[in-house]
Amino acid sequence: MLLIIGFSLVIIFGYLLSILFVERMCLFERMGLSFLLGFGVFTLFMFCYSTFGVKITLQSTLLALTFCILIAILIAKALKRKILADFNLSRPLKAIFNLSHLETILALLIGSLGFGSLLLTTYFPVYIWDALALYDFRGKIIAQVGYYTQIANNYFWFGGYPLFTSLSHTLIYIFGGSNPQFLYTFMYISFILIFYSALHEFVSRKITLIMSLILAATPVIFDHSTFAYTNLPYAIFLALGSIYLFVWFFKKKPVGYIILSAVLTGLSTWDRSAEPFWAINIIILGALLIFRFKKYLLPAIIYIISFLPIREPWNLINYYFLTDSTAAKPPLVLAEGGSYVTTLLSTRLEPDRIKEIGIFIYQNVIISWFPLFFLFLFCVLINFRGILRKTSTSFLVVISLYFILLLYATYMYSFGIAYWNTIPDSARRMAMFFMPLMIFYIGLSFGDLSPGKKK
């Protein structure tokens, strides 16, 4: 019972956050965001107050949750947001009853995959090695001791990854649960709900359901929904960050979508901080500023202001409290971005190494995307005629930027780590986020992009 209460309070907090960001949206999308934002933002808050000496216990966690919920309600009242506006069930029920036979089958297949994932995660305990040795281990230790920063140096590799997964596990243990693995099924289901809602902004319901089924049935996505690794939440947060930026730009959505994009991208760094892919959305906003400075200056500022409080706490605490300050890395995104640019400009390109990197990426990453990658290339080809006039082309540019950064990051990584080409599994898992982006592009390509003709 306590687990249900605690779990519900975290989701209520996430729901209120989503209301503060965007007042009106699809109920299914709201449900998915409530889970992701609730656990993402609250675990970051736990990390911050624990660092300042507040012990993580059942009492302090419930008190912190209550405090966050009350503050969110007060802000919502001040902004005159209707907290229960999306709980008008007439529209989703009408949509469900109006499904065609094919759409009903597609929806049932998606639901079956979600149910199957839930059966696996509730039956099997945490069992994957990295989860046992690090993610879940940290969650158990923090639940027992009540701190992270104060004890991190006592354990080897304890500070290797940010704490989103571990503190999410801690919450389950604090609330009396014994197996936190079901959280990854909820991430998976939340992702599908949000993906469906975002893609349906552009294409018909039938195409959206087909693409959502492809996403849910993609083996690596489904597989990672059944065990406690960082890769699925990283792929979810990063992909949704770019998708929301795309929706904001092409659907002229309110500025809350920029905040959602920034927060979700920031949460990807709260899950995995070493990868530089968070920079892509900032690069895109920088490009928009070049073309329409006055129009996009405020959204760019809002994005940075929303992104920094999510990304920087882990950097600041991990580099200044847990390591020698003389070896600390630049704490600010702008400084870190500047160091990337400086490194890029000063790096001498080696053709043989570039060829080696290309072969490694193809053999160990791109091949793992088959057969989805063939469908993606097919969509690129059929959209080639009149490509500059298609909405999907802009999203193709986003994917291309990610791929260029993947090549560059691997190239730079190869200079610092001698055994870089002996860990292909790590590269595949790190690049998981490309698959939902490709599926979103495929949906845009096959869909009727005219809002007036959308079914």
Coordinates of C-alpha atoms in Angstrom, one line a residue:
M1 CA 0.0 0.0 0.0
L2 CA 2.8 2.4 0.9
L3 CA 4.5 1.7 -2.5
I4 CA 1.3 2.6 -4.3
I5 CA 1.0 5.8 -2.3
G6 CA 4.6 6.9 -2.8
F7 CA 4.5 5.9 -6.5
S8 CA 1.3 7.9 -7.0
L9 CA 2.7 11.0 -5.3
V10 CA 5.7 11.0 -7.6
I11 CA 3.4 10.8 -10.6
I12 CA 1.2 13.5 -9.2
F13 CA 4.2 15.7 -8.9
G14 CA 5.1 15.0 -12.5
Y15 CA 1.6 15.7 -13.6
L16 CA 1.6 19.1 -12.0
L17 CA 5.0 19.9 -13.6
S18 CA 3.6 19.0 -17.0
I19 CA 0.6 21.3 -16.3
L20 CA 3.0 24.2 -15.4
F21 CA 4.9 23.6 -18.7
V22 CA 1.9 23.1 -21.0
E23 CA -1.7 23.7 -19.8
R24 CA -3.6 21.6 -22.4
M25 CA -2.4 18.4 -24.2
C26 CA -3.6 14.9 -25.0
L27 CA -4.5 12.9 -21.9
F28 CA -2.3 10.0 -23.1
E29 CA 0.6 12.3 -23.6
R30 CA 0.0 13.9 -20.1
M31 CA 0.0 10.4 -18.5
G32 CA 3.4 9.6 -20.1
L33 CA 5.0 12.9 -19.2
S34 CA 3.7 12.6 -15.6
F35 CA 5.8 9.5 -15.0
L36 CA 8.9 10.6 -16.8
L37 CA 8.9 14.2 -15.3
G38 CA 7.9 13.0 -11.9
F39 CA 10.7 10.5 -11.4
G40 CA 13.3 12.5 -13.4
V41 CA 12.9 15.8 -11.7
F42 CA 12.2 14.5 -8.2
T43 CA 15.3 12.2 -8.1
L44 CA 17.4 15.2 -9.1
F45 CA 15.8 17.1 -6.2
M46 CA 16.6 14.2 -3.9
F47 CA 20.3 14.3 -5.0
C48 CA 20.5 18.0 -4.3
Y49 CA 19.0 18.1 -0.9
S50 CA 20.9 14.9 0.1
T51 CA 24.2 16.6 -0.9
F52 CA 23.4 19.4 1.5
G53 CA 23.0 17.0 4.4
V54 CA 19.3 16.0 4.4
K55 CA 19.1 12.3 4.9
I56 CA 17.1 10.3 2.4
T57 CA 14.5 8.4 4.6
L58 CA 10.8 7.5 4.2
Q59 CA 9.8 10.5 6.3
S60 CA 12.1 13.1 4.5
T61 CA 11.0 11.7 1.1
L62 CA 7.3 12.0 1.8
L63 CA 7.9 15.5 3.2
A64 CA 9.8 16.5 0.2
L65 CA 7.2 15.1 -2.2
T66 CA 4.4 16.9 -0.3
F67 CA 6.4 20.1 -0.4
C68 CA 7.0 19.8 -4.1
I69 CA 3.3 19.1 -4.8
L70 CA 2.1 22.0 -2.7
I71 CA 4.6 24.4 -4.4
A72 CA 3.5 23.1 -7.8
I73 CA -0.2 23.6 -7.0
L74 CA 0.4 27.2 -5.7
I75 CA 2.3 28.1 -8.9
A76 CA -0.4 26.5 -11.0
K77 CA -3.0 28.6 -9.1
A78 CA -0.9 31.7 -9.6
L79 CA -0.7 31.0 -13.3
K80 CA -4.4 30.3 -13.4
R81 CA -3.8 26.8 -14.8
K82 CA -6.8 24.3 -14.8
I83 CA -5.2 21.4 -13.0
L84 CA -7.9 18.8 -14.0
A85 CA -8.6 20.2 -17.5
D86 CA -7.4 17.1 -19.3
F87 CA -9.5 14.7 -17.3
N88 CA -12.5 15.1 -19.6
L89 CA -12.7 11.5 -20.7
S90 CA -15.3 12.1 -23.4
R91 CA -12.7 12.8 -26.1
P92 CA -10.3 9.8 -25.5
L93 CA -13.3 7.5 -25.1
K94 CA -14.9 8.7 -28.3
A95 CA -11.6 8.2 -30.1
I96 CA -11.3 4.6 -28.7
F97 CA -14.9 3.7 -29.8
N98 CA -14.3 5.2 -33.3
L99 CA -11.2 3.0 -34.0
S100 CA -11.5 1.0 -37.1
H101 CA -10.9 -2.8 -37.0
L102 CA -7.3 -2.4 -38.1
E103 CA -6.7 0.4 -35.6
T104 CA -8.2 -1.7 -32.8
I105 CA -5.8 -4.6 -33.7
L106 CA -2.8 -2.2 -33.7
A107 CA -3.8 -0.7 -30.4
L108 CA -4.3 -4.2 -28.8
L109 CA -0.9 -5.3 -30.1
I110 CA 0.8 -2.3 -28.6
G111 CA -1.0 -2.9 -25.3
S112 CA 0.0 -6.6 -25.4
L113 CA 3.6 -5.7 -25.7
G114 CA 3.3 -3.3 -22.8
F115 CA 1.6 -6.0 -20.7
G116 CA 4.2 -8.5 -21.7
S117 CA 7.0 -6.2 -20.6
L118 CA 5.3 -5.6 -17.3
L119 CA 4.9 -9.4 -16.7
L120 CA 8.7 -9.9 -17.2
T121 CA 9.8 -7.0 -15.0
T122 CA 7.5 -7.9 -12.1
Y123 CA 8.4 -11.6 -12.3
F124 CA 12.1 -11.4 -12.6
P125 CA 14.3 -9.5 -10.1
V126 CA 17.1 -7.2 -11.1
Y127 CA 19.6 -9.6 -12.7
I128 CA 21.7 -7.9 -15.4
W129 CA 25.4 -7.5 -14.2
D130 CA 25.8 -3.7 -14.5
A131 CA 22.5 -3.2 -12.7
L132 CA 23.5 -5.6 -9.9
A133 CA 27.0 -4.1 -9.6
L134 CA 26.2 -0.4 -10.0
Y135 CA 22.7 1.0 -10.7
D136 CA 20.7 -1.2 -8.3
F137 CA 23.6 -1.6 -5.9
R138 CA 23.8 2.2 -5.5
G139 CA 20.0 2.4 -5.0
K140 CA 20.1 -0.1 -2.2
I141 CA 23.1 1.5 -0.5
I142 CA 21.5 5.0 -0.6
A143 CA 18.2 3.6 0.7
Q144 CA 20.1 2.0 3.6
V145 CA 22.5 4.8 4.4
G146 CA 20.5 7.8 3.4
Y147 CA 23.2 9.6 1.5
Y148 CA 25.2 9.5 -1.8
T149 CA 27.8 12.4 -1.9
Q150 CA 29.0 11.7 1.6
I151 CA 29.8 8.1 0.9
A152 CA 30.5 8.0 -2.8
N153 CA 34.3 7.9 -2.5
N154 CA 34.0 4.7 -0.4
Y155 CA 33.0 2.6 -3.4
F156 CA 34.8 2.0 -6.6
W157 CA 32.9 3.4 -9.7
F158 CA 30.1 4.7 -7.4
G159 CA 30.3 8.1 -9.2
G160 CA 30.7 6.7 -12.7
Y161 CA 27.1 7.5 -13.9
P162 CA 24.5 10.0 -12.7
L163 CA 21.9 8.8 -10.3
F164 CA 18.5 8.8 -12.2
T165 CA 18.2 5.0 -12.3
S166 CA 19.7 4.5 -8.8
L167 CA 17.6 7.0 -7.0
S168 CA 14.5 5.8 -8.8
H169 CA 15.3 2.4 -7.3
T170 CA 15.9 4.0 -4.0
L171 CA 12.4 5.4 -4.0
I172 CA 10.9 2.0 -4.6
Y173 CA 13.0 0.5 -1.7
I174 CA 12.1 3.4 0.6
F175 CA 8.4 2.9 -0.2
G176 CA 8.6 -0.8 0.8
G177 CA 9.1 -2.4 -2.7
S178 CA 11.5 -5.2 -3.4
N179 CA 11.9 -5.1 -7.2
P180 CA 12.2 -1.7 -8.9
Q181 CA 12.6 -3.3 -12.4
F182 CA 8.9 -2.5 -13.3
L183 CA 10.0 1.1 -13.6
Y184 CA 11.5 0.4 -17.0
T185 CA 8.2 -1.0 -18.3
F186 CA 6.5 2.2 -17.2
M187 CA 9.2 4.3 -19.0
Y188 CA 8.6 2.2 -22.1
I189 CA 4.8 2.6 -22.0
S190 CA 5.2 6.3 -21.2
F191 CA 7.4 6.7 -24.2
I192 CA 5.0 5.0 -26.5
L193 CA 2.1 7.2 -25.3
I194 CA 4.1 10.4 -25.8
F195 CA 5.5 9.2 -29.2
Y196 CA 2.0 8.5 -30.4
S197 CA 0.6 11.9 -29.3
A198 CA 3.6 13.8 -30.8
L199 CA 3.5 12.0 -34.2
H200 CA -0.3 12.3 -34.4
E201 CA 0.2 16.1 -34.6
F202 CA 1.4 15.5 -38.1
V203 CA -0.1 12.3 -39.5
S204 CA -3.3 10.2 -39.4
R205 CA -4.2 8.0 -36.5
K206 CA -3.7 4.8 -38.5
I207 CA -0.1 5.7 -39.5
T208 CA 0.6 6.9 -36.0
L209 CA -0.6 3.6 -34.6
I210 CA 1.5 1.6 -37.1
M211 CA 4.6 3.7 -36.2
S212 CA 3.9 3.3 -32.5
L213 CA 3.7 -0.5 -32.9
I214 CA 7.0 -0.5 -34.8
L215 CA 8.5 1.5 -31.9
A216 CA 7.1 -0.8 -29.3
A217 CA 8.0 -4.0 -31.2
T218 CA 11.6 -2.9 -32.0
P219 CA 13.6 -5.7 -30.3
V220 CA 16.2 -3.6 -28.6
I221 CA 13.6 -1.1 -27.3
F222 CA 11.4 -3.9 -25.9
D223 CA 14.3 -5.8 -24.6
H224 CA 15.7 -2.8 -22.6
S225 CA 12.2 -2.3 -21.1
T226 CA 12.6 -5.6 -19.2
F227 CA 15.8 -4.9 -17.3
A228 CA 17.4 -2.1 -15.3
Y229 CA 19.9 -0.3 -17.5
T230 CA 20.5 3.4 -18.3
N231 CA 20.2 3.0 -22.0
L232 CA 16.4 3.0 -22.4
P233 CA 15.7 6.1 -20.3
Y234 CA 18.6 7.8 -22.0
A235 CA 17.2 7.0 -25.5
I236 CA 13.7 8.2 -24.3
F237 CA 14.8 11.5 -22.8
L238 CA 17.1 12.4 -25.7
A239 CA 14.6 11.4 -28.5
L240 CA 11.7 13.2 -26.8
G241 CA 13.9 16.3 -26.3
S242 CA 14.4 16.6 -30.1
I243 CA 10.8 15.6 -30.9
Y244 CA 9.3 18.3 -28.7
L245 CA 11.6 20.9 -30.2
F246 CA 10.4 19.8 -33.6
V247 CA 6.7 19.9 -32.6
W248 CA 7.2 23.4 -31.1
F249 CA 8.7 24.7 -34.2
F250 CA 6.4 23.3 -36.9
K251 CA 3.1 23.4 -34.9
K252 CA 3.7 26.8 -33.4
K253 CA 3.2 25.4 -30.0
P254 CA 3.5 27.6 -26.8
V255 CA 6.8 28.2 -25.2
G256 CA 6.1 25.4 -22.7
Y257 CA 7.1 22.9 -25.4
I258 CA 10.6 24.5 -25.5
I259 CA 10.8 24.0 -21.7
L260 CA 9.7 20.4 -22.1
S261 CA 12.4 19.9 -24.7
A262 CA 15.0 21.4 -22.5
V263 CA 14.0 19.5 -19.4
L264 CA 13.8 16.1 -21.1
T265 CA 17.1 16.7 -22.9
G266 CA 18.6 17.7 -19.5
L267 CA 17.2 14.5 -17.9
S268 CA 19.1 12.5 -20.5
T269 CA 22.3 13.9 -18.9
W270 CA 20.9 13.1 -15.5
D271 CA 20.9 9.5 -16.8
R272 CA 24.1 9.5 -18.7
S273 CA 26.4 12.5 -18.6
A274 CA 29.4 11.6 -20.7
E275 CA 27.7 11.6 -24.1
P276 CA 27.6 15.0 -25.9
F277 CA 24.4 14.5 -27.8
W278 CA 22.5 17.0 -25.6
A279 CA 24.3 19.7 -27.6
I280 CA 22.3 19.1 -30.8
N281 CA 19.2 21.0 -29.7
I282 CA 21.4 23.9 -28.7
I283 CA 23.1 23.9 -32.1
I284 CA 19.6 23.9 -33.8
L285 CA 18.5 26.8 -31.7
G286 CA 21.7 28.6 -32.5
A287 CA 21.1 28.1 -36.3
L288 CA 17.6 29.5 -35.9
L289 CA 19.1 32.5 -34.2
I290 CA 21.3 33.1 -37.2
F291 CA 18.2 33.3 -39.5
R292 CA 15.7 35.0 -37.3
F293 CA 17.5 36.4 -34.3
K294 CA 14.7 38.5 -32.7
K295 CA 12.1 35.8 -33.2
Y296 CA 14.1 33.0 -31.6
L297 CA 16.2 34.8 -29.0
L298 CA 13.6 34.4 -26.2
P299 CA 13.0 30.7 -26.9
A300 CA 16.8 30.1 -26.9
I301 CA 17.2 31.9 -23.6
I302 CA 14.3 29.9 -22.1
Y303 CA 15.8 26.7 -23.3
I304 CA 19.2 27.4 -21.7
I305 CA 17.6 28.6 -18.5
S306 CA 15.5 25.4 -18.3
F307 CA 18.3 23.1 -19.3
L308 CA 21.1 24.3 -17.0
P309 CA 19.4 23.5 -13.7
I310 CA 18.9 19.9 -14.9
R311 CA 22.4 19.2 -16.2
E312 CA 24.6 21.2 -13.9
P313 CA 24.0 19.8 -10.4
W314 CA 25.6 16.5 -11.2
N315 CA 28.6 18.2 -12.9
L316 CA 29.2 20.6 -10.1
I317 CA 28.9 18.1 -7.2
N318 CA 30.6 15.3 -9.0
Y319 CA 33.6 17.4 -10.1
Y320 CA 34.0 19.7 -7.1
F321 CA 32.9 17.6 -4.2
L322 CA 34.0 14.1 -5.2
T323 CA 37.2 14.8 -7.2
D324 CA 40.3 16.9 -6.9
S325 CA 39.3 20.5 -7.7
T326 CA 42.5 20.9 -9.8
A327 CA 41.2 18.2 -12.2
A328 CA 37.6 19.6 -12.4
K329 CA 36.0 20.0 -15.8
P330 CA 34.2 23.2 -16.9
P331 CA 30.9 23.2 -15.0
L332 CA 28.9 25.4 -17.4
V333 CA 27.4 24.2 -20.7
L334 CA 28.8 27.2 -22.6
A335 CA 32.3 26.6 -21.3
E336 CA 32.0 22.9 -22.1
G337 CA 30.7 23.7 -25.6
G338 CA 33.5 26.1 -26.1
S339 CA 36.0 23.3 -25.2
Y340 CA 34.4 21.0 -27.8
V341 CA 34.7 23.7 -30.5
T342 CA 38.3 24.4 -29.6
T343 CA 39.1 20.7 -29.7
L344 CA 37.4 20.3 -33.0
L345 CA 39.3 23.2 -34.6
S346 CA 42.6 22.0 -33.2
T347 CA 42.3 18.3 -34.1
R348 CA 44.2 17.1 -37.1
L349 CA 42.1 14.7 -39.1
E350 CA 43.7 11.3 -39.9
P351 CA 42.1 9.7 -43.0
D352 CA 43.1 6.2 -41.9
R353 CA 41.5 6.6 -38.5
I354 CA 38.4 8.2 -40.0
K355 CA 38.0 5.1 -42.3
E356 CA 38.5 2.8 -39.3
I357 CA 35.8 4.8 -37.3
G358 CA 33.4 4.6 -40.3
I359 CA 33.9 0.8 -40.6
F360 CA 33.4 0.4 -36.8
I361 CA 30.2 2.4 -36.7
Y362 CA 28.8 0.5 -39.7
Q363 CA 29.6 -2.9 -38.5
N364 CA 28.7 -2.4 -34.8
V365 CA 26.0 0.2 -34.8
I366 CA 24.3 0.7 -38.2
I367 CA 23.9 -3.0 -38.9
S368 CA 22.1 -3.3 -35.5
W369 CA 19.5 -1.0 -36.9
F370 CA 18.5 -3.4 -39.7
P371 CA 15.9 -3.8 -41.1
L372 CA 14.6 -0.5 -39.8
F373 CA 17.5 1.3 -41.4
F374 CA 16.4 0.0 -44.9
L375 CA 12.9 1.5 -44.4
F376 CA 14.5 4.7 -43.2
L377 CA 16.7 4.9 -46.3
F378 CA 13.7 4.1 -48.5
C379 CA 11.8 7.0 -47.0
V380 CA 14.8 9.3 -47.6
L381 CA 14.7 8.3 -51.3
I382 CA 11.0 8.7 -51.9
N383 CA 11.2 12.1 -50.3
F384 CA 14.1 13.2 -52.4
R385 CA 11.9 14.9 -55.0
G386 CA 10.8 18.2 -53.5
I387 CA 12.8 17.5 -50.4
L388 CA 13.3 21.1 -49.5
R389 CA 9.5 21.6 -49.2
K390 CA 8.8 18.7 -46.9
T391 CA 8.4 19.0 -43.1
S392 CA 10.1 15.6 -42.7
T393 CA 13.3 17.0 -44.2
S394 CA 13.9 19.2 -41.1
F395 CA 13.7 16.1 -38.9
L396 CA 16.1 14.3 -41.3
V397 CA 18.5 17.2 -40.7
V398 CA 18.2 16.6 -36.9
I399 CA 19.0 12.9 -37.3
S400 CA 21.9 13.8 -39.6
L401 CA 23.4 16.2 -37.0
Y402 CA 23.2 13.4 -34.4
F403 CA 25.0 11.1 -36.7
I404 CA 27.7 13.6 -37.5
L405 CA 28.2 14.1 -33.8
L406 CA 28.3 10.3 -33.3
L407 CA 31.2 10.0 -35.8
Y408 CA 33.0 13.0 -34.3
A409 CA 32.6 11.7 -30.7
T410 CA 33.8 8.3 -31.6
Y411 CA 36.8 9.8 -33.5
M412 CA 37.8 11.8 -30.4
Y413 CA 37.1 8.9 -28.1
S414 CA 39.5 6.8 -30.1
F415 CA 42.4 9.0 -29.1
G416 CA 41.7 8.9 -25.4
I417 CA 40.9 5.2 -24.9
A418 CA 43.2 2.6 -26.4
Y419 CA 40.6 -0.1 -26.3
W420 CA 37.8 1.9 -27.9
N421 CA 37.1 -0.6 -30.7
T422 CA 36.8 -3.6 -28.3
I423 CA 33.4 -2.4 -26.7
P424 CA 30.9 -2.6 -29.7
D425 CA 28.0 -3.5 -27.3
S426 CA 28.5 -0.2 -25.5
A427 CA 28.4 1.7 -28.8
R428 CA 25.2 0.0 -29.9
R429 CA 23.5 0.7 -26.6
M430 CA 24.6 4.3 -26.6
A431 CA 23.1 4.8 -30.1
M432 CA 19.7 3.3 -29.3
F433 CA 18.1 6.7 -29.5
F434 CA 18.6 6.8 -33.3
M435 CA 15.9 4.2 -33.7
P436 CA 12.9 6.1 -32.3
L437 CA 14.1 9.2 -34.2
M438 CA 14.2 7.1 -37.5
I439 CA 10.7 5.7 -36.8
F440 CA 9.4 9.3 -36.2
Y441 CA 10.9 10.3 -39.5
I442 CA 9.4 7.3 -41.3
G443 CA 6.0 8.3 -39.9
L444 CA 6.4 11.9 -41.1
S445 CA 7.5 10.6 -44.5
F446 CA 4.5 8.2 -45.0
G447 CA 1.9 10.5 -43.4
D448 CA -0.1 13.2 -45.0
L449 CA 1.7 16.3 -43.5
S450 CA -1.2 18.6 -44.3
P451 CA -3.0 19.4 -41.0
G452 CA -6.2 20.1 -42.9
K453 CA -6.2 16.5 -44.2
K454 CA -5.1 14.8 -41.1
K455 CA -7.6 12.1 -40.0

